[in-house]
Tab-separated table of C-alpha atoms in Angstrom:
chain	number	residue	atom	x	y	z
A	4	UNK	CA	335.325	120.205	-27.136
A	5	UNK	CA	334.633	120.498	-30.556
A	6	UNK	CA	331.542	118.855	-32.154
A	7	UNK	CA	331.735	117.737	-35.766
A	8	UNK	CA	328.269	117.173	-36.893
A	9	UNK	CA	328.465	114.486	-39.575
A	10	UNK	CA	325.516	115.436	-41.013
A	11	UNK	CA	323.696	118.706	-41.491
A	12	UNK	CA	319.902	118.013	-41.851
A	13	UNK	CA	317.120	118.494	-39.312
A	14	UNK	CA	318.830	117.088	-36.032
A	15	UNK	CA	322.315	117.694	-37.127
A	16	UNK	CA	321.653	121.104	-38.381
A	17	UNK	CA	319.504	122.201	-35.261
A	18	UNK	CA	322.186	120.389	-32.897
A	19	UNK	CA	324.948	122.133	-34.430
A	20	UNK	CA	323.056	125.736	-34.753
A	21	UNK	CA	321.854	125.785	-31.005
A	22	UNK	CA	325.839	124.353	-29.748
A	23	UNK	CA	326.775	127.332	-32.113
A	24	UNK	CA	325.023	130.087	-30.063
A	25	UNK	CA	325.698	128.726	-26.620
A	26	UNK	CA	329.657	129.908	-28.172
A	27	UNK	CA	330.915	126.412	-28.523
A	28	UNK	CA	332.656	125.415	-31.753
A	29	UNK	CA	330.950	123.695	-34.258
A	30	UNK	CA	332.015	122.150	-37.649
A	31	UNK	CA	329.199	121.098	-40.243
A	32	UNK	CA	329.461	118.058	-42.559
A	33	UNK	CA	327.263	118.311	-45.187
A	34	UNK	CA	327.185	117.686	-49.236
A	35	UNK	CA	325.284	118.730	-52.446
A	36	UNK	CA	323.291	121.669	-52.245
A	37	UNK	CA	323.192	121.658	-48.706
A	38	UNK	CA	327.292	121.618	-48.402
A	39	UNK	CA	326.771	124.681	-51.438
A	40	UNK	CA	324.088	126.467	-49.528
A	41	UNK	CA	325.552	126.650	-45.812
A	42	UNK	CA	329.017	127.404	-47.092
A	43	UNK	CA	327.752	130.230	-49.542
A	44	UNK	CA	325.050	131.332	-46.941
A	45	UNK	CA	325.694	130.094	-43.723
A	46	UNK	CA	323.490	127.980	-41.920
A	47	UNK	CA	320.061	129.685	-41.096
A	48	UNK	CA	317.946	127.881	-38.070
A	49	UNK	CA	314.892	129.380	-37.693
A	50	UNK	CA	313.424	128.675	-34.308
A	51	UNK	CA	310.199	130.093	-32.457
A	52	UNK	CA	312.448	132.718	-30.196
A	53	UNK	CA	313.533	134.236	-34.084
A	54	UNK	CA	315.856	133.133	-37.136
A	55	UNK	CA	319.534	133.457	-37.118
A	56	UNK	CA	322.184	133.009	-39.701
A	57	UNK	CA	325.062	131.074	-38.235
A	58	UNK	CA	327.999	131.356	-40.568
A	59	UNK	CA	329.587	128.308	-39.585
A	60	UNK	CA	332.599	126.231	-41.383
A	61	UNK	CA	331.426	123.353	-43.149
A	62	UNK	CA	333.092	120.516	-44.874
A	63	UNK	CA	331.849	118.340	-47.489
A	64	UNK	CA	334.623	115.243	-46.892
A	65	UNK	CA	336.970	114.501	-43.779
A	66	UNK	CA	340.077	114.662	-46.235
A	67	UNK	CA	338.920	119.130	-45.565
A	68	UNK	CA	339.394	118.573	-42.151
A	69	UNK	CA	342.252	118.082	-39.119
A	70	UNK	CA	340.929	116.198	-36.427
A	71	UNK	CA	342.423	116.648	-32.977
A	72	UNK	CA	341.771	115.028	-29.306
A	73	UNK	CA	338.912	117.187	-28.575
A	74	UNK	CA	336.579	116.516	-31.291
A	75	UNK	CA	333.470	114.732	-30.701
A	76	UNK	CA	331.768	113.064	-33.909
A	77	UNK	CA	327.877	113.538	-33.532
A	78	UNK	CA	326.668	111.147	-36.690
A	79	UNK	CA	323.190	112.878	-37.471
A	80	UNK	CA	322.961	110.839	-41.197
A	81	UNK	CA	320.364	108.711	-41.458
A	82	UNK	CA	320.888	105.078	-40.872
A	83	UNK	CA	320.997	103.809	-44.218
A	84	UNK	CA	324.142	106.534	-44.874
A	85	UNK	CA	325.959	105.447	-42.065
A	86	UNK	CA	328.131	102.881	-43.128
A	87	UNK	CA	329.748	105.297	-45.754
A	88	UNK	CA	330.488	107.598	-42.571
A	89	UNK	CA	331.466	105.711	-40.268
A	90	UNK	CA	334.222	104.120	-43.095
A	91	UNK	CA	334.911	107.626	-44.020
A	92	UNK	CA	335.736	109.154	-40.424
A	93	UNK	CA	337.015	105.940	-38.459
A	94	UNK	CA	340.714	105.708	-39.969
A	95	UNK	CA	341.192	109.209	-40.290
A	96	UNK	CA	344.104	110.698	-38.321
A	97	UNK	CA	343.588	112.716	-35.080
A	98	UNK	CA	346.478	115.020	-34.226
A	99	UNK	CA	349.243	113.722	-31.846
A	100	UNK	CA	348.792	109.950	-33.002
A	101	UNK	CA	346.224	107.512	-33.332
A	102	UNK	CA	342.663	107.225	-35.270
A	103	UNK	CA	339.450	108.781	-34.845
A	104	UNK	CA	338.045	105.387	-34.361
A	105	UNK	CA	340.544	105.031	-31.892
A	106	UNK	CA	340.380	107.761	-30.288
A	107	UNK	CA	337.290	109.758	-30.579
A	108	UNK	CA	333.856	109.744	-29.070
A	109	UNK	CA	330.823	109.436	-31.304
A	110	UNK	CA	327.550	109.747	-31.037
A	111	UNK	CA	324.822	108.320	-32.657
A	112	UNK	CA	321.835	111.008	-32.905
A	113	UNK	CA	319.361	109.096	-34.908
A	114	UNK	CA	316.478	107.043	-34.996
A	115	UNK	CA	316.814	103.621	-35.257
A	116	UNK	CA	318.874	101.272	-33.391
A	117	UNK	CA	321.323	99.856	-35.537
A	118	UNK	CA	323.903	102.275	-36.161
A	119	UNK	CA	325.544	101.889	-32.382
A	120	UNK	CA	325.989	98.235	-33.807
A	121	UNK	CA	327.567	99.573	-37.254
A	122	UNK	CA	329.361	102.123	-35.015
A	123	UNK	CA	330.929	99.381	-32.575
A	124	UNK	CA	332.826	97.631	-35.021
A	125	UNK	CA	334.758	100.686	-36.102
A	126	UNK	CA	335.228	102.875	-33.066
A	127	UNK	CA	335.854	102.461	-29.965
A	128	UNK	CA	333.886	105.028	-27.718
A	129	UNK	CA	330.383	104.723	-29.264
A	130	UNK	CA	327.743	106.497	-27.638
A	131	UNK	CA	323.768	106.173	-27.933
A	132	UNK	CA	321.677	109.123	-28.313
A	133	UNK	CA	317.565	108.797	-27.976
A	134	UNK	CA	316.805	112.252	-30.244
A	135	UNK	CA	313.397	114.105	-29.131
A	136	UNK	CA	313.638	117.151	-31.589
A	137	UNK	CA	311.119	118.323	-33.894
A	138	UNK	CA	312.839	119.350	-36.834
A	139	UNK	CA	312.034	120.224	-40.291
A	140	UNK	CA	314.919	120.527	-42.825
A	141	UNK	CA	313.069	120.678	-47.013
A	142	UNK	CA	315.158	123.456	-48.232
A	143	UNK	CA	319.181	123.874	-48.683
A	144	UNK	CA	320.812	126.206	-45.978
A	145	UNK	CA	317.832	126.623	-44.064
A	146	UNK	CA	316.249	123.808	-40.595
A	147	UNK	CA	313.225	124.802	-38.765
A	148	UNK	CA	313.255	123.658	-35.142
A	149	UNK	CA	309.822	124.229	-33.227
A	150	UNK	CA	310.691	122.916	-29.893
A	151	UNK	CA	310.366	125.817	-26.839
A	152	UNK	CA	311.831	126.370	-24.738
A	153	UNK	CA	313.800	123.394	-24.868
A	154	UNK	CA	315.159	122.886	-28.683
A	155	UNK	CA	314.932	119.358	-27.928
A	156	UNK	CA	315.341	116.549	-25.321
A	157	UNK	CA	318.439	113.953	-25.880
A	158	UNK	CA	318.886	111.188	-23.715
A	159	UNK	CA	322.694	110.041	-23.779
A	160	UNK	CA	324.360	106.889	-22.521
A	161	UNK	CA	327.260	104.840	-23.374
A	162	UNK	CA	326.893	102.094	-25.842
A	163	UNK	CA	326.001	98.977	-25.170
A	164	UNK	CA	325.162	100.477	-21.551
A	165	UNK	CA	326.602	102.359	-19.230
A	166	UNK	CA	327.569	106.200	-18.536
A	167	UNK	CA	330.771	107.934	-18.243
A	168	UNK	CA	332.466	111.799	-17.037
A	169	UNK	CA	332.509	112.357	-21.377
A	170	UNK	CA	328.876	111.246	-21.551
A	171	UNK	CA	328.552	114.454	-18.664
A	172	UNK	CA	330.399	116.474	-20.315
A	173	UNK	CA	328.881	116.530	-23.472
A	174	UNK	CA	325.222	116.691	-22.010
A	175	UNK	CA	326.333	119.975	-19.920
A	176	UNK	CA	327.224	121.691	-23.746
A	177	UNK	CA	324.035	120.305	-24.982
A	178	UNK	CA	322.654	121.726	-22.134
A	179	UNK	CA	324.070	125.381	-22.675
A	180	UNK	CA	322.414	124.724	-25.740
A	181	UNK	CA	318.425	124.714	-24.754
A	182	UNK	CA	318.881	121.125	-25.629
A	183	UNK	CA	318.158	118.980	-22.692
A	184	UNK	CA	320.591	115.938	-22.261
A	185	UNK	CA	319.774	113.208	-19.630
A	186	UNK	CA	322.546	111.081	-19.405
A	187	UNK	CA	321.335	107.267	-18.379
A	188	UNK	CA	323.097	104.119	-18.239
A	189	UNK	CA	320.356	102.406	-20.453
A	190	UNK	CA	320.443	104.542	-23.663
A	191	UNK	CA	319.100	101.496	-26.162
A	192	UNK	CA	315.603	100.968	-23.978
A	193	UNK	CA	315.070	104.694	-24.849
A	194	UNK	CA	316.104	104.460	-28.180
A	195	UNK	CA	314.144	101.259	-28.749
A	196	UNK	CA	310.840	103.029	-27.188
A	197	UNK	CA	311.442	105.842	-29.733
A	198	UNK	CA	311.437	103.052	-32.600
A	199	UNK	CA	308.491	102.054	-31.839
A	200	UNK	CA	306.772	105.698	-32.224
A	201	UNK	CA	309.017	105.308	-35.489
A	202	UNK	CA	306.964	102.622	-36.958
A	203	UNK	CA	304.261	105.217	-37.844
A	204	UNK	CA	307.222	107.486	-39.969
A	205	UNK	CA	306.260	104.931	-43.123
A	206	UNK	CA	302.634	105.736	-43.122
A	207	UNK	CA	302.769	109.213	-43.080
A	208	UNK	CA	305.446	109.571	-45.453
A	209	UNK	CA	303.215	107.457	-47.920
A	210	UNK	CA	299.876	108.392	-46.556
A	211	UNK	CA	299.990	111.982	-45.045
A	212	UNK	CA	299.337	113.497	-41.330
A	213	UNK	CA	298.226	110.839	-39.207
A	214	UNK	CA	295.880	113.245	-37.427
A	215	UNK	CA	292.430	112.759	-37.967
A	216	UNK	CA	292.859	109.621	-40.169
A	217	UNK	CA	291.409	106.925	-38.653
A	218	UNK	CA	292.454	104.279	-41.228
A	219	UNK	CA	296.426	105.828	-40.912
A	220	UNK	CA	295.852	105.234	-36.972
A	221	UNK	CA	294.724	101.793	-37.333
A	222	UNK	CA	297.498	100.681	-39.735
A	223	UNK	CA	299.918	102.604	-36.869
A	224	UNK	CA	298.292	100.589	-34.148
A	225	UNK	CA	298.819	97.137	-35.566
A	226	UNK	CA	301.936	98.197	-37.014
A	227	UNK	CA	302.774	98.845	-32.913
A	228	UNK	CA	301.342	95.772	-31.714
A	229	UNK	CA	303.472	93.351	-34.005
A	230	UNK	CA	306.510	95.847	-32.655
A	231	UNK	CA	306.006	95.373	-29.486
A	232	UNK	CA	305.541	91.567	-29.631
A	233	UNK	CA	308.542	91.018	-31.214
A	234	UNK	CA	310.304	93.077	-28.581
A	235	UNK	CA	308.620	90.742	-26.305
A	236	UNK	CA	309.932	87.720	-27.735
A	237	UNK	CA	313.351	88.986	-28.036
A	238	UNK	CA	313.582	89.771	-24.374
A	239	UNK	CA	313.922	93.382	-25.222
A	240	UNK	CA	312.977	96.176	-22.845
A	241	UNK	CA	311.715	99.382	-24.339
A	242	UNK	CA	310.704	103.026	-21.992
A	243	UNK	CA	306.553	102.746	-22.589
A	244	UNK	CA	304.722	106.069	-23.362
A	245	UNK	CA	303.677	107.246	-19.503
A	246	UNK	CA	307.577	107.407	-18.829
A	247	UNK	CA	308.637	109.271	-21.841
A	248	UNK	CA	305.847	111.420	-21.092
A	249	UNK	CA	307.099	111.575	-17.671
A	250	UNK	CA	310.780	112.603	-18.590
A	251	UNK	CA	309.742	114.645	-20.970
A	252	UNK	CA	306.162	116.280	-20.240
A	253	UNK	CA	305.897	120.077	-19.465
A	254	UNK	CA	309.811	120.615	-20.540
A	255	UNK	CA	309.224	121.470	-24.878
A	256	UNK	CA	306.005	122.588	-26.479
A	257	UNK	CA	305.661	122.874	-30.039
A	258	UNK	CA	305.101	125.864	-31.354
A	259	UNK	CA	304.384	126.082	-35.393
A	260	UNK	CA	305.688	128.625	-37.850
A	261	UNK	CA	303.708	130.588	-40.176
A	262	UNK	CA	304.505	130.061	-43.636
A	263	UNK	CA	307.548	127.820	-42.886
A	264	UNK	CA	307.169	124.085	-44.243
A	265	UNK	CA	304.923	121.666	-42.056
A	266	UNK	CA	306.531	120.080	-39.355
A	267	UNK	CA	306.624	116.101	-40.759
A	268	UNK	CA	308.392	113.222	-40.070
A	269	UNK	CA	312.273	112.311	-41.106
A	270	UNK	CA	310.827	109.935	-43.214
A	271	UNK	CA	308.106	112.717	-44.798
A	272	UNK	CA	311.036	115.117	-45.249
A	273	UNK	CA	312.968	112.505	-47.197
A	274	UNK	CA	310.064	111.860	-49.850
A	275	UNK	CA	309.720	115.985	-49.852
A	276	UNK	CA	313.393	116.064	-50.991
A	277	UNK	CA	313.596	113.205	-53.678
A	278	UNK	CA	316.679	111.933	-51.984
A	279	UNK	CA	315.830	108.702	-53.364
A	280	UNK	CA	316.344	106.674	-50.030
A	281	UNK	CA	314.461	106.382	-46.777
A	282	UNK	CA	315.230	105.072	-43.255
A	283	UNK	CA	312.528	102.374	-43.791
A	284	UNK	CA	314.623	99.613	-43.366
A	285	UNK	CA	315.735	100.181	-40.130
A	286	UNK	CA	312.481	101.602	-38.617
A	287	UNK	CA	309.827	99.520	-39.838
A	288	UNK	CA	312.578	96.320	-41.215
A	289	UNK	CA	313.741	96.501	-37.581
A	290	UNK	CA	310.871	94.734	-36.513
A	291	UNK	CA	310.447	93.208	-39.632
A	292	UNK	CA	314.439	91.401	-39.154
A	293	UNK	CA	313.433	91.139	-35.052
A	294	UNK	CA	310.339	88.931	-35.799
A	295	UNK	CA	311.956	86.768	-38.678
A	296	UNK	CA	314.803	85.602	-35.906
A	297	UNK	CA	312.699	84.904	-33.169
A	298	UNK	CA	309.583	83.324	-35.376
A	299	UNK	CA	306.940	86.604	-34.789
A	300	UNK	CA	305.224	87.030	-38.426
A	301	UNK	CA	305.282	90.907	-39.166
A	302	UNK	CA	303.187	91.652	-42.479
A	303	UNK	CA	302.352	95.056	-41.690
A	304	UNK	CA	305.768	96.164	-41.021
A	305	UNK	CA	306.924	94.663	-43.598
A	306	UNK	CA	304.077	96.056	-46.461
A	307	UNK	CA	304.918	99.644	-44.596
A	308	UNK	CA	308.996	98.769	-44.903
A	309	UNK	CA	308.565	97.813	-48.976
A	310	UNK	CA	305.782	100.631	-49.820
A	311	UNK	CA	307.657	103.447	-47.901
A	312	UNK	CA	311.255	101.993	-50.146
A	313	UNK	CA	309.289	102.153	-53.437
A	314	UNK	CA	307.696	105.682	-52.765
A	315	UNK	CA	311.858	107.044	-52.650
A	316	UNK	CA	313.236	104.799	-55.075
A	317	UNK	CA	310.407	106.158	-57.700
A	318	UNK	CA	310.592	109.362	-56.079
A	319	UNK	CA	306.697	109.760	-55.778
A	320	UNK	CA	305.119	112.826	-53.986
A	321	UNK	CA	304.845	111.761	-50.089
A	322	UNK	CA	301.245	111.281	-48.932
A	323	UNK	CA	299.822	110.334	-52.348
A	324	UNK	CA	298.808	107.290	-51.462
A	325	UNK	CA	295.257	106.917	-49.544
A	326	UNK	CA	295.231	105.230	-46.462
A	327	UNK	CA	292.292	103.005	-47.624
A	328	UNK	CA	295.107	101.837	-50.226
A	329	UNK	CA	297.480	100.803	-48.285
A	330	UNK	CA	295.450	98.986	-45.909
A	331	UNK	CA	294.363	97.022	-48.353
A	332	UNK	CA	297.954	96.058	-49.058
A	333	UNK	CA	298.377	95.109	-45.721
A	334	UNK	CA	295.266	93.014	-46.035
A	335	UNK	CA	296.508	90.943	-48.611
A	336	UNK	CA	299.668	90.373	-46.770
A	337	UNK	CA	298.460	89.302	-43.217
């Protein structure tokens, strides 16, 4: 197999490195200065067992590229870039006959849970991935990953449900790759239980580390409870905390690098870059568009969802607004 990572950030970029040294091939797709950087440079991961430059063809367009049978599509964008994507990769021809989006698997390694959906419509073999990696990706060419000695954990199941022998196959690469793969026939419950951690990406992106601030906390924990009520009320089931600590305790620690940038959030990371866009919608407006069809009010997801939108659109600094601030926002919402 070959794994076209669509997408060549933090999980895309630490994916692709680690499936690189385990000697499988790897294709980047990336754009801007990160498309200028890795195909200039090559693609450095550092990681705590040492740094390594992995000179690795990239692609900034699928016109660049001839698919064939054995490519697998890992989409590592974030949510609100997947539609252009999945357009961009779905019709394009594989070798022998037929479409990708015929044809090919893909994988969706992000947070969220609506790009399977988006996915669906356009190919056929769409597979769910729940993505435990603690990545950091601020500058071109260059993704910290400070997962040991596990890169990161990735449970992988067919979507809407089920498993299958390329779901196994894939997850035994991954797993040449110090990336643990779990392959279970209820993908979405992990990726919903992952959204829910997700809900506190907004308020650290606007606010700052979590850690130690109490008011950040509180805003996370009612954020949560409004999450997990309108889960509730949609009838949807969601892995709790005890068994993702279960399936994943005692496998990764994190182990920080000195001098490198501070591990953050996707969300964080976004801000630090000025990309002008944030995943906010479908983390926090998940819940927010979950509550509005099934009658749950959701002002604090909602304040988090508009806040974290403006804070890209006007490109402000991330964590620059007090917690005290935005509580107060929520206040006069709820």
């Amino acid at each position: 197999m070959r794994y076209i990572m669509v997408g060549a950030g933090a999980v895309g970029g630490a994916i692709g490195g680690r499936l690189a040294e385990a000697g499988l091939e790897v294709v980047l797709v990336a754009r801007g200065a990160q498309y200028e950087a890795v195909r200039t440079g090559g693609l450095r991961l550092v990681t705590p067992d040492g740094p390594r430059t992995h000179p690795l063809p990239v692609v900034d367009r699928p016109e660049a590229l001839d698919l064939t049978p054995d490519d697998v599509l890992v989409l590592a964008v974030k949510t609100q870039d997947s539609v252009a994507a999945l357009d961009a990769w779905s019709s394009r021809p594989v070798a022998g006959g037929g479409t990708a989006g015929e044809l090919l698997p893909l994988i969706c390694a992000q947070n969220g849970v609506e790009s399977e959906r988006l996915a669906l419509r356009r190919f056929r073999h769409v597979y769910g991935m729940c993505v435990w990696l603690p990545a950091t990706f601020v500058r071109p060419g260059e993704v910290f990953a400070a997962g040991t000695p596990l890169t990161g954990i990735l449970h992988l199941g067919r979507y809407p449900a089920g498993t299958d022998a390329t779901a196994g196959r894939i997850a035994a690469d991954l797993e040449k790759a110090k990336l643990l793969a779990p392959v279970v026939p209820d993908v979405m419950r992990w990726k919903y239980g992952k959204l829910l951690s997700n809900l506190a990406n907004s308020i650290e992106a606007v606010t700052g580390p979590l850690a130690g601030n109490h008011a950040a906390l509180d805003l996370f924990e009612r954020a949560l409870a409004e999450g997990r009520a309108v889960l509730a009320a949609a009838g949807i089931d969601a892995v709790g905390r005890e068994e993702q600590e279960q399936a994943r305790g005692g496998r990764m620690r994190i182990e920080p690098f000195d001098g490198s940038p501070r591990g953050a959030s996707s969300s964080w990371q976004s801000l630090s870059r000025g990309t002008g866009t944030i995943e906010a919608d479908y983390l926090n407006g998940e819940i927010v568009l979950l509550g509005r069809e099934h009658g749950v009010p959701t002002p604090v997801n909602d304040v988090l969802r508009r806040t974290a939108n403006a804070f890209a659109r006007e490109r402000r600094e991330p964590g620059s607004m007090p917690a005290a601030a935005l509580t107060a926002l929520v206040d006069a919402a709820s």
